[in-house]
Amino acid sequence: GQSLEQPSEVTAVEGAIVQINCTYQTSGFYGLSWYQQHDGGAPTFLSYNALDGLEETGRFSSFLSRSDSYGYLLLQELQMKDSASYFCAVPTSGNTPLVFGKGTRLSVIA
Amino acid sequence: DTEVTQTPKHLVMGMTNKKSLKCEQHMGHRAMYWYKQKAKKPPELMFVYSYEKLSINESVPSRFSPECPNSSLLNLHLHALQPEDSALYLCASSQVLGQPGAEQFFGPGTRLTVL
């Protein structure tokens, strides 16, 4: 089976940088995805890391260390609109469907 | 068009009712999914369709019955639900099954309340 651990809540100041960590235990690992979900909204895809290292997409970056079973999402130049829940997720048995972590609720304050 | 649509947005039903949730996408995706999400919890996979055939059923009770009439449509038929089935039901799609990192496109969900 798969299990993913991430902090339940994080608060950060507008304009700052925040890192959301995710550790995982999986029977077979293919990669780590990140999704954002605003209250009342649909999850939206942010990134996928299959290999070790940092992937950057605008203000958001995602990092993976397969040897440490660890990844993180880095959000820079935080904006109020970044207040949302962030989920790390892994494919089920190497397939496309996802098992999600419990989510980290990010609150950006002025 | 990179949108997944779901109807209705909200649904209230009694335990003896029969209702259906609908999902539609026109991105040419051949994998479609139903997830259930309770408040302040992550989405949980229920069903997966690949090329209009049921590929995965995550041991979902039979009171939930999925259907994929064609490559663009996905239904979830509901019958004799329990109050604990109240949740946000999310539909998603991706190009095909079997691509571990493939982006899933989620619809806005149907918020279901069972009385």
mmCIF file of N, CA, C and O in Angstrom, chain A residues 12-61:
data_model
loop_
_atom_site.group_PDB
_atom_site.id
_atom_site.type_symbol
_atom_site.label_atom_id
_atom_site.label_comp_id
_atom_site.label_asym_id
_atom_site.label_seq_id
_atom_site.Cartn_x
_atom_site.Cartn_y
_atom_site.Cartn_z
ATOM 1 N N ALA A 12 2.006 31.451 6.334
ATOM 2 C CA ALA A 12 3.148 32.229 5.861
ATOM 3 C C ALA A 12 2.687 33.623 5.470
ATOM 4 O O ALA A 12 1.500 33.852 5.197
ATOM 5 N N VAL A 13 3.658 34.515 5.415
ATOM 6 C CA VAL A 13 3.362 35.918 5.135
ATOM 7 C C VAL A 13 3.431 36.173 3.638
ATOM 8 O O VAL A 13 4.247 35.586 2.914
ATOM 9 N N GLU A 14 2.583 37.025 3.164
ATOM 10 C CA GLU A 14 2.578 37.437 1.765
ATOM 11 C C GLU A 14 3.965 37.901 1.343
ATOM 12 O O GLU A 14 4.636 38.643 2.080
ATOM 13 N N GLY A 15 4.414 37.409 0.198
ATOM 14 C CA GLY A 15 5.735 37.767 -0.306
ATOM 15 C C GLY A 15 6.847 36.841 0.136
ATOM 16 O O GLY A 15 7.956 36.880 -0.410
ATOM 17 N N ALA A 16 6.567 36.014 1.117
ATOM 18 C CA ALA A 16 7.583 35.108 1.659
ATOM 19 C C ALA A 16 7.673 33.822 0.824
ATOM 20 O O ALA A 16 7.010 33.668 -0.207
ATOM 21 N N ILE A 17 8.532 32.913 1.292
ATOM 22 C CA ILE A 17 8.703 31.593 0.675
ATOM 23 C C ILE A 17 8.227 30.545 1.685
ATOM 24 O O ILE A 17 8.484 30.667 2.889
ATOM 25 N N VAL A 18 7.547 29.524 1.195
ATOM 26 C CA VAL A 18 7.106 28.457 2.088
ATOM 27 C C VAL A 18 7.399 27.110 1.427
ATOM 28 O O VAL A 18 7.353 26.974 0.210
ATOM 29 N N GLN A 19 7.745 26.144 2.257
ATOM 30 C CA GLN A 19 8.047 24.789 1.785
ATOM 31 C C GLN A 19 7.087 23.811 2.448
ATOM 32 O O GLN A 19 6.931 23.815 3.672
ATOM 33 N N ILE A 20 6.450 22.997 1.643
ATOM 34 C CA ILE A 20 5.523 21.976 2.152
ATOM 35 C C ILE A 20 6.147 20.620 1.880
ATOM 36 O O ILE A 20 6.380 20.249 0.729
ATOM 37 N N ASN A 21 6.415 19.890 2.948
ATOM 38 C CA ASN A 21 7.111 18.612 2.839
ATOM 39 C C ASN A 21 6.149 17.446 2.708
ATOM 40 O O ASN A 21 5.002 17.510 3.186
ATOM 41 N N CYS A 22 6.633 16.396 2.098
ATOM 42 C CA CYS A 22 5.851 15.172 1.937
ATOM 43 C C CYS A 22 6.796 13.982 2.023
ATOM 44 O O CYS A 22 7.778 13.918 1.276
ATOM 45 N N THR A 23 6.547 13.095 2.958
ATOM 46 C CA THR A 23 7.291 11.836 3.009
ATOM 47 C C THR A 23 6.333 10.715 2.662
ATOM 48 O O THR A 23 5.139 10.783 2.981
ATOM 49 N N TYR A 24 6.852 9.703 2.007
ATOM 50 C CA TYR A 24 5.973 8.653 1.506
ATOM 51 C C TYR A 24 6.551 7.278 1.779
ATOM 52 O O TYR A 24 7.772 7.104 1.909
ATOM 53 N N GLN A 25 5.643 6.328 1.874
ATOM 54 C CA GLN A 25 5.999 4.918 1.926
ATOM 55 C C GLN A 25 5.125 4.223 0.903
ATOM 56 O O GLN A 25 3.891 4.276 1.000
ATOM 57 N N THR A 26 5.745 3.629 -0.077
ATOM 58 C CA THR A 26 4.969 3.001 -1.144
ATOM 59 C C THR A 26 5.574 1.645 -1.486
ATOM 60 O O THR A 26 6.780 1.422 -1.333
ATOM 61 N N SER A 27 4.714 0.762 -1.970
ATOM 62 C CA SER A 27 5.191 -0.516 -2.495
ATOM 63 C C SER A 27 5.409 -0.328 -3.982
ATOM 64 O O SER A 27 4.520 -0.553 -4.784
ATOM 65 N N GLY A 28 6.601 0.124 -4.326
ATOM 66 C CA GLY A 28 6.866 0.505 -5.714
ATOM 67 C C GLY A 28 6.636 1.995 -5.874
ATOM 68 O O GLY A 28 5.578 2.484 -5.530
ATOM 69 N N PHE A 29 7.613 2.714 -6.361
ATOM 70 C CA PHE A 29 7.489 4.163 -6.473
ATOM 71 C C PHE A 29 7.740 4.589 -7.906
ATOM 72 O O PHE A 29 8.710 4.159 -8.538
ATOM 73 N N TYR A 30 6.844 5.435 -8.416
ATOM 74 C CA TYR A 30 6.969 5.897 -9.796
ATOM 75 C C TYR A 30 7.187 7.392 -9.883
ATOM 76 O O TYR A 30 7.738 7.897 -10.851
ATOM 77 N N GLY A 31 6.712 8.110 -8.881
ATOM 78 C CA GLY A 31 6.868 9.555 -8.900
ATOM 79 C C GLY A 31 5.908 10.211 -7.933
ATOM 80 O O GLY A 31 5.018 9.560 -7.383
ATOM 81 N N LEU A 32 6.107 11.501 -7.735
ATOM 82 C CA LEU A 32 5.312 12.265 -6.770
ATOM 83 C C LEU A 32 4.669 13.444 -7.467
ATOM 84 O O LEU A 32 5.347 14.224 -8.150
ATOM 85 N N SER A 33 3.365 13.552 -7.311
ATOM 86 C CA SER A 33 2.608 14.666 -7.885
ATOM 87 C C SER A 33 2.193 15.635 -6.786
ATOM 88 O O SER A 33 2.097 15.255 -5.614
ATOM 89 N N TRP A 34 1.905 16.856 -7.194
ATOM 90 C CA TRP A 34 1.359 17.869 -6.294
ATOM 91 C C TRP A 34 0.114 18.489 -6.948
ATOM 92 O O TRP A 34 0.125 18.805 -8.136
ATOM 93 N N TYR A 35 -0.921 18.643 -6.123
ATOM 94 C CA TYR A 35 -2.164 19.258 -6.561
ATOM 95 C C TYR A 35 -2.532 20.365 -5.586
ATOM 96 O O TYR A 35 -2.275 20.271 -4.388
ATOM 97 N N GLN A 36 -3.165 21.401 -6.124
ATOM 98 C CA GLN A 36 -3.664 22.519 -5.329
ATOM 99 C C GLN A 36 -5.190 22.477 -5.358
ATOM 100 O O GLN A 36 -5.783 22.195 -6.406
ATOM 101 N N GLN A 37 -5.807 22.753 -4.225
ATOM 102 C CA GLN A 37 -7.270 22.822 -4.188
ATOM 103 C C GLN A 37 -7.702 24.000 -3.329
ATOM 104 O O GLN A 37 -7.461 24.018 -2.126
ATOM 105 N N HIS A 38 -8.355 24.965 -3.969
ATOM 106 C CA HIS A 38 -8.957 26.057 -3.208
ATOM 107 C C HIS A 38 -10.267 25.576 -2.604
ATOM 108 O O HIS A 38 -10.887 24.628 -3.112
ATOM 109 N N ASP A 39 -10.679 26.234 -1.507
ATOM 110 C CA ASP A 39 -11.935 25.879 -0.854
ATOM 111 C C ASP A 39 -13.080 25.907 -1.859
ATOM 112 O O ASP A 39 -13.259 26.902 -2.563
ATOM 113 N N GLY A 40 -13.817 24.820 -1.925
ATOM 114 C CA GLY A 40 -14.956 24.750 -2.842
ATOM 115 C C GLY A 40 -14.581 24.519 -4.287
ATOM 116 O O GLY A 40 -15.449 24.515 -5.160
ATOM 117 N N GLY A 41 -13.291 24.329 -4.549
ATOM 118 C CA GLY A 41 -12.851 24.185 -5.930
ATOM 119 C C GLY A 41 -12.363 22.786 -6.261
ATOM 120 O O GLY A 41 -12.358 21.899 -5.411
ATOM 121 N N ALA A 42 -11.952 22.623 -7.493
ATOM 122 C CA ALA A 42 -11.433 21.343 -7.962
ATOM 123 C C ALA A 42 -9.933 21.280 -7.734
ATOM 124 O O ALA A 42 -9.241 22.289 -7.818
ATOM 125 N N PRO A 43 -9.403 20.100 -7.455
ATOM 126 C CA PRO A 43 -7.944 19.956 -7.432
ATOM 127 C C PRO A 43 -7.367 20.285 -8.793
ATOM 128 O O PRO A 43 -7.930 19.896 -9.825
ATOM 129 N N THR A 44 -6.249 20.994 -8.807
ATOM 130 C CA THR A 44 -5.571 21.292 -10.063
ATOM 131 C C THR A 44 -4.113 20.850 -9.956
ATOM 132 O O THR A 44 -3.473 21.019 -8.917
ATOM 133 N N PHE A 45 -3.625 20.300 -11.049
ATOM 134 C CA PHE A 45 -2.282 19.748 -11.114
ATOM 135 C C PHE A 45 -1.245 20.853 -11.049
ATOM 136 O O PHE A 45 -1.378 21.885 -11.713
ATOM 137 N N LEU A 46 -0.210 20.624 -10.216
ATOM 138 C CA LEU A 46 0.893 21.580 -10.147
ATOM 139 C C LEU A 46 2.174 21.012 -10.755
ATOM 140 O O LEU A 46 2.855 21.689 -11.525
ATOM 141 N N SER A 47 2.513 19.773 -10.374
ATOM 142 C CA SER A 47 3.793 19.235 -10.833
ATOM 143 C C SER A 47 3.850 17.739 -10.622
ATOM 144 O O SER A 47 3.050 17.165 -9.881
ATOM 145 N N TYR A 48 4.823 17.130 -11.293
ATOM 146 C CA TYR A 48 5.115 15.707 -11.130
ATOM 147 C C TYR A 48 6.620 15.521 -11.220
ATOM 148 O O TYR A 48 7.257 16.004 -12.154
ATOM 149 N N ASN A 49 7.175 14.833 -10.220
ATOM 150 C CA ASN A 49 8.600 14.505 -10.227
ATOM 151 C C ASN A 49 8.766 12.995 -10.258
ATOM 152 O O ASN A 49 8.270 12.301 -9.357
ATOM 153 N N ALA A 50 9.440 12.512 -11.274
ATOM 154 C CA ALA A 50 9.760 11.087 -11.340
ATOM 155 C C ALA A 50 11.226 10.848 -10.967
ATOM 156 O O ALA A 50 11.575 9.771 -10.488
ATOM 157 N N LEU A 51 12.053 11.850 -11.190
ATOM 158 C CA LEU A 51 13.487 11.731 -10.924
ATOM 159 C C LEU A 51 13.900 12.690 -9.821
ATOM 160 O O LEU A 51 13.221 13.688 -9.563
ATOM 161 N N ASP A 52 15.027 12.396 -9.193
ATOM 162 C CA ASP A 52 15.551 13.260 -8.138
ATOM 163 C C ASP A 52 15.852 14.648 -8.690
ATOM 164 O O ASP A 52 16.276 14.808 -9.832
ATOM 165 N N GLY A 53 15.645 15.623 -7.830
ATOM 166 C CA GLY A 53 16.023 16.973 -8.220
ATOM 167 C C GLY A 53 14.876 17.943 -8.119
ATOM 168 O O GLY A 53 13.786 17.605 -7.651
ATOM 169 N N LEU A 54 15.162 19.143 -8.553
ATOM 170 C CA LEU A 54 14.231 20.254 -8.440
ATOM 171 C C LEU A 54 13.640 20.585 -9.807
ATOM 172 O O LEU A 54 14.367 20.710 -10.787
ATOM 173 N N GLU A 55 12.326 20.730 -9.860
ATOM 174 C CA GLU A 55 11.639 21.164 -11.076
ATOM 175 C C GLU A 55 10.987 22.508 -10.786
ATOM 176 O O GLU A 55 10.273 22.631 -9.796
ATOM 177 N N GLU A 56 11.222 23.477 -11.642
ATOM 178 C CA GLU A 56 10.686 24.811 -11.398
ATOM 179 C C GLU A 56 9.656 25.175 -12.445
ATOM 180 O O GLU A 56 9.867 24.973 -13.639
ATOM 181 N N THR A 57 8.525 25.702 -11.961
ATOM 182 C CA THR A 57 7.478 26.196 -12.852
ATOM 183 C C THR A 57 6.983 27.513 -12.293
ATOM 184 O O THR A 57 6.116 27.547 -11.433
ATOM 185 N N GLY A 58 7.558 28.586 -12.768
ATOM 186 C CA GLY A 58 7.169 29.898 -12.282
ATOM 187 C C GLY A 58 7.511 30.069 -10.813
ATOM 188 O O GLY A 58 8.633 29.790 -10.382
ATOM 189 N N ARG A 59 6.519 30.466 -10.021
ATOM 190 C CA ARG A 59 6.766 30.685 -8.588
ATOM 191 C C ARG A 59 6.814 29.374 -7.801
ATOM 192 O O ARG A 59 7.205 29.361 -6.642
ATOM 193 N N PHE A 60 6.372 28.294 -8.437
ATOM 194 C CA PHE A 60 6.306 27.009 -7.735
ATOM 195 C C PHE A 60 7.454 26.109 -8.200
ATOM 196 O O PHE A 60 7.773 26.045 -9.394
ATOM 197 N N SER A 61 8.034 25.394 -7.247
ATOM 198 C CA SER A 61 9.051 24.403 -7.555
ATOM 199 C C SER A 61 8.724 23.140 -6.781
ATOM 200 O O SER A 61 8.137 23.213 -5.692
#
